[in-house]
Amino acid sequence: MTVDRMLPTEEAHDLLALTQELCDRELTGKADAYEARAEFPREVIRTLGRSGLLGLPYPEEVGGAGQPYEVYLQVLETLAGSWLAIAEAVSVHTLACYPVYAHGSERQRKSLPDMLGGELLGAYCLSEPQGGSDAAALTTKATRDGDEWVVSGTKAWITHGRDADFYNLFCRTGEAGPRGISCLLAEAGTPGLEPQKAEKVMGLRSSAPSQIVLDDVRLPSDRLVGAEGGGFGIAMEALDAGRLGIAACAVGLAQAATDYAVAYAREREQFGRPIAEFQGVGFMLADMATQVSAARALLLSAARLKDAGRPFSTEAAKAKLFATDVAMRVTTDAVQVLGGAGYVSDHPAERWFREAKVLQIVEGTNQIQRLVISRALTKG
């Protein structure tokens, strides 16, 4: 990827170099085969974990790498440039580790080294078939029965739903609305926790989501993460950071599409010269490159606010909104630059085009991001 990065430390430069090396060795050239089989690349994720890339923004004392968010996000961007499904999996797993890290009990936090090291893969179960954007209206219910919670309901669109080792279950334990929601931690294989078949999706087929049916799942009372009734707050905290992860994935995808389109336009000749020399194509490439740079700048600005301990929720919404819209525009234009070649699977542009769409939807649709931003503006 043709990116001149300004990183805070020499260690960060080494980390990005390691990431690119892993991309070249473990990711490049594999995406199409996994996509065709709709097979989740679990061993690839485990390899990244053992290389230290799954716990980057978490402290070293719990098994992480203690890296600033601005560095972690550029690692995600690099991964996305090679294979979006991998970058999205890393982003979602990092999100899934947050509840235990930030709100877990001492006993729950003992699992963090395996979580952050990639031996345990996480799933974040908030959305439901009838409730995506309106997360506070979720209906999955958890009731107390002695020293256990009994959970029933259905979760939807769960990344790693069929492959996860642990699940954050956001459930209704009290009154209607956000104050009645709690977070419970469940292990794969728990009786009654039943992942369903993978959804048939437009893109990211190697990491297709699935529903999770919860049929009287019994969990010990010590599986409550944080305070009873505090689950909605935990979910929103995690999503603020998770939106930056999705924005980074979008920037990486858009950069890859731009680089590929530029290389193609330099080589493809029409009327006796490369098509990049024609103003209609050259201006399109210029707009693509400019939009990607702007998206990256907005993303890193929000990340630096987070790293400084300052409020960043609104800036995260802006970054997610802008970067994912850019990814959709840029991948569309990349297909156009390639012309007929962009419409066939011999070139990756058509896959990138299909993959970009989901980034405008996951972890809060872009309409929800606009709602977050507009409320911040009107309420002050």
PDB file of N, CA and C in Angstrom, residues 205-273:
ATOM      1  N   ARG A 205     -17.987 -13.429   2.700  1.00  0.00           N
ATOM      2  CA  ARG A 205     -18.569 -14.765   2.838  1.00  0.00           C
ATOM      3  C   ARG A 205     -17.714 -15.679   3.700  1.00  0.00           C
ATOM      4  N   SER A 206     -16.411 -15.367   3.809  1.00  0.00           N
ATOM      5  CA  SER A 206     -15.549 -16.179   4.674  1.00  0.00           C
ATOM      6  C   SER A 206     -15.707 -15.805   6.136  1.00  0.00           C
ATOM      7  N   SER A 207     -16.518 -14.786   6.411  1.00  0.00           N
ATOM      8  CA  SER A 207     -16.803 -14.415   7.798  1.00  0.00           C
ATOM      9  C   SER A 207     -18.272 -14.052   7.928  1.00  0.00           C
ATOM     10  N   ALA A 208     -19.121 -14.905   7.364  1.00  0.00           N
ATOM     11  CA  ALA A 208     -20.558 -14.629   7.357  1.00  0.00           C
ATOM     12  C   ALA A 208     -21.134 -14.705   8.764  1.00  0.00           C
ATOM     13  N   PRO A 209     -22.039 -13.796   9.111  1.00  0.00           N
ATOM     14  CA  PRO A 209     -22.654 -13.829  10.434  1.00  0.00           C
ATOM     15  C   PRO A 209     -23.725 -14.905  10.524  1.00  0.00           C
ATOM     16  N   SER A 210     -24.176 -15.150  11.727  1.00  0.00           N
ATOM     17  CA  SER A 210     -25.254 -16.121  11.943  1.00  0.00           C
ATOM     18  C   SER A 210     -26.105 -15.691  13.123  1.00  0.00           C
ATOM     19  N   GLN A 211     -27.272 -16.285  13.224  1.00  0.00           N
ATOM     20  CA  GLN A 211     -28.089 -16.088  14.419  1.00  0.00           C
ATOM     21  C   GLN A 211     -27.590 -17.010  15.532  1.00  0.00           C
ATOM     22  N   ILE A 212     -27.872 -16.606  16.763  1.00  0.00           N
ATOM     23  CA  ILE A 212     -27.596 -17.436  17.938  1.00  0.00           C
ATOM     24  C   ILE A 212     -28.916 -17.621  18.677  1.00  0.00           C
ATOM     25  N   VAL A 213     -29.408 -18.845  18.718  1.00  0.00           N
ATOM     26  CA  VAL A 213     -30.624 -19.150  19.464  1.00  0.00           C
ATOM     27  C   VAL A 213     -30.230 -19.535  20.884  1.00  0.00           C
ATOM     28  N   LEU A 214     -30.890 -18.907  21.849  1.00  0.00           N
ATOM     29  CA  LEU A 214     -30.628 -19.148  23.273  1.00  0.00           C
ATOM     30  C   LEU A 214     -31.880 -19.781  23.869  1.00  0.00           C
ATOM     31  N   ASP A 215     -31.811 -21.066  24.130  1.00  0.00           N
ATOM     32  CA  ASP A 215     -32.966 -21.846  24.575  1.00  0.00           C
ATOM     33  C   ASP A 215     -32.756 -22.290  26.017  1.00  0.00           C
ATOM     34  N   ASP A 216     -33.222 -21.464  26.950  1.00  0.00           N
ATOM     35  CA  ASP A 216     -33.052 -21.743  28.376  1.00  0.00           C
ATOM     36  C   ASP A 216     -31.591 -22.051  28.720  1.00  0.00           C
ATOM     37  N   VAL A 217     -30.712 -21.173  28.280  1.00  0.00           N
ATOM     38  CA  VAL A 217     -29.287 -21.316  28.572  1.00  0.00           C
ATOM     39  C   VAL A 217     -29.056 -20.983  30.040  1.00  0.00           C
ATOM     40  N   ARG A 218     -28.439 -21.893  30.766  1.00  0.00           N
ATOM     41  CA  ARG A 218     -28.166 -21.671  32.190  1.00  0.00           C
ATOM     42  C   ARG A 218     -26.713 -21.272  32.387  1.00  0.00           C
ATOM     43  N   LEU A 219     -26.539 -20.108  33.024  1.00  0.00           N
ATOM     44  CA  LEU A 219     -25.210 -19.586  33.297  1.00  0.00           C
ATOM     45  C   LEU A 219     -25.078 -19.292  34.784  1.00  0.00           C
ATOM     46  N   PRO A 220     -23.952 -19.634  35.383  1.00  0.00           N
ATOM     47  CA  PRO A 220     -23.745 -19.304  36.800  1.00  0.00           C
ATOM     48  C   PRO A 220     -23.872 -17.801  37.033  1.00  0.00           C
ATOM     49  N   SER A 221     -24.286 -17.425  38.220  1.00  0.00           N
ATOM     50  CA  SER A 221     -24.507 -16.009  38.526  1.00  0.00           C
ATOM     51  C   SER A 221     -23.236 -15.183  38.379  1.00  0.00           C
ATOM     52  N   ASP A 222     -22.072 -15.830  38.513  1.00  0.00           N
ATOM     53  CA  ASP A 222     -20.820 -15.074  38.399  1.00  0.00           C
ATOM     54  C   ASP A 222     -20.445 -14.777  36.949  1.00  0.00           C
ATOM     55  N   ARG A 223     -21.307 -15.139  36.006  1.00  0.00           N
ATOM     56  CA  ARG A 223     -21.068 -14.792  34.607  1.00  0.00           C
ATOM     57  C   ARG A 223     -21.610 -13.404  34.251  1.00  0.00           C
ATOM     58  N   LEU A 224     -22.195 -12.720  35.212  1.00  0.00           N
ATOM     59  CA  LEU A 224     -22.624 -11.339  34.986  1.00  0.00           C
ATOM     60  C   LEU A 224     -21.389 -10.454  34.857  1.00  0.00           C
ATOM     61  N   VAL A 225     -21.307  -9.702  33.772  1.00  0.00           N
ATOM     62  CA  VAL A 225     -20.188  -8.789  33.540  1.00  0.00           C
ATOM     63  C   VAL A 225     -20.611  -7.389  33.968  1.00  0.00           C
ATOM     64  N   GLY A 226     -19.895  -6.816  34.929  1.00  0.00           N
ATOM     65  CA  GLY A 226     -20.271  -5.504  35.442  1.00  0.00           C
ATOM     66  C   GLY A 226     -21.498  -5.601  36.330  1.00  0.00           C
ATOM     67  N   ALA A 227     -22.178  -4.483  36.490  1.00  0.00           N
ATOM     68  CA  ALA A 227     -23.342  -4.430  37.364  1.00  0.00           C
ATOM     69  C   ALA A 227     -24.605  -4.861  36.628  1.00  0.00           C
ATOM     70  N   GLU A 228     -25.533  -5.440  37.366  1.00  0.00           N
ATOM     71  CA  GLU A 228     -26.836  -5.739  36.786  1.00  0.00           C
ATOM     72  C   GLU A 228     -27.486  -4.438  36.348  1.00  0.00           C
ATOM     73  N   GLY A 229     -28.000  -4.414  35.120  1.00  0.00           N
ATOM     74  CA  GLY A 229     -28.581  -3.198  34.568  1.00  0.00           C
ATOM     75  C   GLY A 229     -27.572  -2.273  33.911  1.00  0.00           C
ATOM     76  N   GLY A 230     -26.300  -2.651  33.931  1.00  0.00           N
ATOM     77  CA  GLY A 230     -25.270  -1.807  33.346  1.00  0.00           C
ATOM     78  C   GLY A 230     -24.845  -2.234  31.956  1.00  0.00           C
ATOM     79  N   GLY A 231     -25.555  -3.192  31.374  1.00  0.00           N
ATOM     80  CA  GLY A 231     -25.126  -3.757  30.105  1.00  0.00           C
ATOM     81  C   GLY A 231     -25.189  -2.800  28.931  1.00  0.00           C
ATOM     82  N   PHE A 232     -26.192  -1.920  28.907  1.00  0.00           N
ATOM     83  CA  PHE A 232     -26.309  -1.012  27.760  1.00  0.00           C
ATOM     84  C   PHE A 232     -25.136  -0.041  27.727  1.00  0.00           C
ATOM     85  N   GLY A 233     -24.747   0.435  28.890  1.00  0.00           N
ATOM     86  CA  GLY A 233     -23.590   1.318  28.954  1.00  0.00           C
ATOM     87  C   GLY A 233     -22.318   0.631  28.477  1.00  0.00           C
ATOM     88  N   ILE A 234     -22.148  -0.635  28.868  1.00  0.00           N
ATOM     89  CA  ILE A 234     -20.993  -1.414  28.409  1.00  0.00           C
ATOM     90  C   ILE A 234     -21.018  -1.549  26.890  1.00  0.00           C
ATOM     91  N   ALA A 235     -22.201  -1.850  26.359  1.00  0.00           N
ATOM     92  CA  ALA A 235     -22.339  -2.037  24.906  1.00  0.00           C
ATOM     93  C   ALA A 235     -21.979  -0.770  24.151  1.00  0.00           C
ATOM     94  N   MET A 236     -22.429   0.380  24.636  1.00  0.00           N
ATOM     95  CA  MET A 236     -22.162   1.636  23.938  1.00  0.00           C
ATOM     96  C   MET A 236     -20.690   2.037  24.044  1.00  0.00           C
ATOM     97  N   GLU A 237     -20.083   1.805  25.193  1.00  0.00           N
ATOM     98  CA  GLU A 237     -18.643   2.069  25.341  1.00  0.00           C
ATOM     99  C   GLU A 237     -17.846   1.261  24.309  1.00  0.00           C
ATOM    100  N   ALA A 238     -18.187  -0.013  24.212  1.00  0.00           N
ATOM    101  CA  ALA A 238     -17.471  -0.884  23.279  1.00  0.00           C
ATOM    102  C   ALA A 238     -17.681  -0.441  21.841  1.00  0.00           C
ATOM    103  N   LEU A 239     -18.899  -0.030  21.511  1.00  0.00           N
ATOM    104  CA  LEU A 239     -19.199   0.351  20.135  1.00  0.00           C
ATOM    105  C   LEU A 239     -18.488   1.638  19.724  1.00  0.00           C
ATOM    106  N   ASP A 240     -18.297   2.556  20.654  1.00  0.00           N
ATOM    107  CA  ASP A 240     -17.564   3.776  20.304  1.00  0.00           C
ATOM    108  C   ASP A 240     -16.192   3.428  19.745  1.00  0.00           C
ATOM    109  N   ALA A 241     -15.477   2.545  20.448  1.00  0.00           N
ATOM    110  CA  ALA A 241     -14.153   2.135  19.981  1.00  0.00           C
ATOM    111  C   ALA A 241     -14.259   1.229  18.758  1.00  0.00           C
ATOM    112  N   GLY A 242     -15.284   0.374  18.739  1.00  0.00           N
ATOM    113  CA  GLY A 242     -15.458  -0.539  17.621  1.00  0.00           C
ATOM    114  C   GLY A 242     -15.725   0.179  16.311  1.00  0.00           C
ATOM    115  N   ARG A 243     -16.397   1.321  16.390  1.00  0.00           N
ATOM    116  CA  ARG A 243     -16.659   2.082  15.165  1.00  0.00           C
ATOM    117  C   ARG A 243     -15.369   2.594  14.548  1.00  0.00           C
ATOM    118  N   LEU A 244     -14.396   2.914  15.371  1.00  0.00           N
ATOM    119  CA  LEU A 244     -13.091   3.295  14.835  1.00  0.00           C
ATOM    120  C   LEU A 244     -12.455   2.114  14.109  1.00  0.00           C
ATOM    121  N   GLY A 245     -12.645   0.903  14.640  1.00  0.00           N
ATOM    122  CA  GLY A 245     -12.114  -0.282  13.970  1.00  0.00           C
ATOM    123  C   GLY A 245     -12.717  -0.489  12.603  1.00  0.00           C
ATOM    124  N   ILE A 246     -14.024  -0.316  12.487  1.00  0.00           N
ATOM    125  CA  ILE A 246     -14.681  -0.462  11.188  1.00  0.00           C
ATOM    126  C   ILE A 246     -14.233   0.638  10.229  1.00  0.00           C
ATOM    127  N   ALA A 247     -14.060   1.852  10.751  1.00  0.00           N
ATOM    128  CA  ALA A 247     -13.562   2.937   9.906  1.00  0.00           C
ATOM    129  C   ALA A 247     -12.171   2.612   9.366  1.00  0.00           C
ATOM    130  N   ALA A 248     -11.322   2.022  10.211  1.00  0.00           N
ATOM    131  CA  ALA A 248      -9.980   1.636   9.766  1.00  0.00           C
ATOM    132  C   ALA A 248     -10.055   0.568   8.684  1.00  0.00           C
ATOM    133  N   CYS A 249     -10.961  -0.377   8.834  1.00  0.00           N
ATOM    134  CA  CYS A 249     -11.163  -1.398   7.802  1.00  0.00           C
ATOM    135  C   CYS A 249     -11.572  -0.746   6.487  1.00  0.00           C
ATOM    136  N   ALA A 250     -12.434   0.260   6.572  1.00  0.00           N
ATOM    137  CA  ALA A 250     -12.901   0.949   5.370  1.00  0.00           C
ATOM    138  C   ALA A 250     -11.761   1.686   4.678  1.00  0.00           C
ATOM    139  N   VAL A 251     -10.912   2.335   5.471  1.00  0.00           N
ATOM    140  CA  VAL A 251      -9.778   3.059   4.890  1.00  0.00           C
ATOM    141  C   VAL A 251      -8.833   2.081   4.192  1.00  0.00           C
ATOM    142  N   GLY A 252      -8.559   0.951   4.827  1.00  0.00           N
ATOM    143  CA  GLY A 252      -7.671  -0.039   4.220  1.00  0.00           C
ATOM    144  C   GLY A 252      -8.223  -0.596   2.923  1.00  0.00           C
ATOM    145  N   LEU A 253      -9.527  -0.878   2.906  1.00  0.00           N
ATOM    146  CA  LEU A 253     -10.163  -1.390   1.696  1.00  0.00           C
ATOM    147  C   LEU A 253     -10.109  -0.346   0.580  1.00  0.00           C
ATOM    148  N   ALA A 254     -10.417   0.906   0.925  1.00  0.00           N
ATOM    149  CA  ALA A 254     -10.420   1.973  -0.077  1.00  0.00           C
ATOM    150  C   ALA A 254      -9.011   2.237  -0.607  1.00  0.00           C
ATOM    151  N   GLN A 255      -8.012   2.154   0.268  1.00  0.00           N
ATOM    152  CA  GLN A 255      -6.638   2.351  -0.186  1.00  0.00           C
ATOM    153  C   GLN A 255      -6.225   1.251  -1.165  1.00  0.00           C
ATOM    154  N   ALA A 256      -6.576   0.019  -0.840  1.00  0.00           N
ATOM    155  CA  ALA A 256      -6.243  -1.094  -1.739  1.00  0.00           C
ATOM    156  C   ALA A 256      -6.905  -0.905  -3.098  1.00  0.00           C
ATOM    157  N   ALA A 257      -8.165  -0.485  -3.101  1.00  0.00           N
ATOM    158  CA  ALA A 257      -8.878  -0.274  -4.363  1.00  0.00           C
ATOM    159  C   ALA A 257      -8.250   0.857  -5.171  1.00  0.00           C
ATOM    160  N   THR A 258      -7.835   1.914  -4.477  1.00  0.00           N
ATOM    161  CA  THR A 258      -7.183   3.036  -5.156  1.00  0.00           C
ATOM    162  C   THR A 258      -5.864   2.600  -5.783  1.00  0.00           C
ATOM    163  N   ASP A 259      -5.048   1.904  -5.001  1.00  0.00           N
ATOM    164  CA  ASP A 259      -3.755   1.446  -5.506  1.00  0.00           C
ATOM    165  C   ASP A 259      -3.923   0.549  -6.731  1.00  0.00           C
ATOM    166  N   TYR A 260      -4.900  -0.342  -6.654  1.00  0.00           N
ATOM    167  CA  TYR A 260      -5.113  -1.280  -7.758  1.00  0.00           C
ATOM    168  C   TYR A 260      -5.588  -0.537  -9.009  1.00  0.00           C
ATOM    169  N   ALA A 261      -6.496   0.417  -8.815  1.00  0.00           N
ATOM    170  CA  ALA A 261      -7.015   1.171  -9.955  1.00  0.00           C
ATOM    171  C   ALA A 261      -5.916   2.008 -10.611  1.00  0.00           C
ATOM    172  N   VAL A 262      -5.064   2.607  -9.786  1.00  0.00           N
ATOM    173  CA  VAL A 262      -3.954   3.406 -10.337  1.00  0.00           C
ATOM    174  C   VAL A 262      -3.009   2.509 -11.145  1.00  0.00           C
ATOM    175  N   ALA A 263      -2.642   1.367 -10.580  1.00  0.00           N
ATOM    176  CA  ALA A 263      -1.732   0.455 -11.282  1.00  0.00           C
ATOM    177  C   ALA A 263      -2.344  -0.018 -12.603  1.00  0.00           C
ATOM    178  N   TYR A 264      -3.627  -0.340 -12.587  1.00  0.00           N
ATOM    179  CA  TYR A 264      -4.300  -0.787 -13.806  1.00  0.00           C
ATOM    180  C   TYR A 264      -4.330   0.334 -14.847  1.00  0.00           C
ATOM    181  N   ALA A 265      -4.640   1.557 -14.395  1.00  0.00           N
ATOM    182  CA  ALA A 265      -4.765   2.675 -15.331  1.00  0.00           C
ATOM    183  C   ALA A 265      -3.418   3.052 -15.953  1.00  0.00           C
ATOM    184  N   ARG A 266      -2.343   2.768 -15.249  1.00  0.00           N
ATOM    185  CA  ARG A 266      -1.018   3.020 -15.814  1.00  0.00           C
ATOM    186  C   ARG A 266      -0.673   2.024 -16.916  1.00  0.00           C
ATOM    187  N   GLU A 267      -1.174   0.812 -16.787  1.00  0.00           N
ATOM    188  CA  GLU A 267      -0.833  -0.259 -17.721  1.00  0.00           C
ATOM    189  C   GLU A 267      -1.811  -0.374 -18.893  1.00  0.00           C
ATOM    190  N   ARG A 268      -3.066  -0.131 -18.630  1.00  0.00           N
ATOM    191  CA  ARG A 268      -4.101  -0.303 -19.650  1.00  0.00           C
ATOM    192  C   ARG A 268      -4.005   0.817 -20.692  1.00  0.00           C
ATOM    193  N   GLU A 269      -3.851   0.451 -21.939  1.00  0.00           N
ATOM    194  CA  GLU A 269      -3.731   1.439 -23.008  1.00  0.00           C
ATOM    195  C   GLU A 269      -4.970   1.451 -23.896  1.00  0.00           C
ATOM    196  N   GLN A 270      -5.377   2.641 -24.250  1.00  0.00           N
ATOM    197  CA  GLN A 270      -6.436   2.867 -25.230  1.00  0.00           C
ATOM    198  C   GLN A 270      -6.030   4.083 -26.069  1.00  0.00           C
ATOM    199  N   PHE A 271      -6.316   4.040 -27.356  1.00  0.00           N
ATOM    200  CA  PHE A 271      -5.976   5.140 -28.262  1.00  0.00           C
ATOM    201  C   PHE A 271      -4.481   5.479 -28.208  1.00  0.00           C
ATOM    202  N   GLY A 272      -3.665   4.452 -27.933  1.00  0.00           N
ATOM    203  CA  GLY A 272      -2.233   4.619 -28.013  1.00  0.00           C
ATOM    204  C   GLY A 272      -1.547   5.146 -26.774  1.00  0.00           C
ATOM    205  N   ARG A 273      -2.255   5.248 -25.656  1.00  0.00           N
ATOM    206  CA  ARG A 273      -1.601   5.705 -24.429  1.00  0.00           C
ATOM    207  C   ARG A 273      -2.328   5.167 -23.208  1.00  0.00           C
TER     208      ARG A 273
END
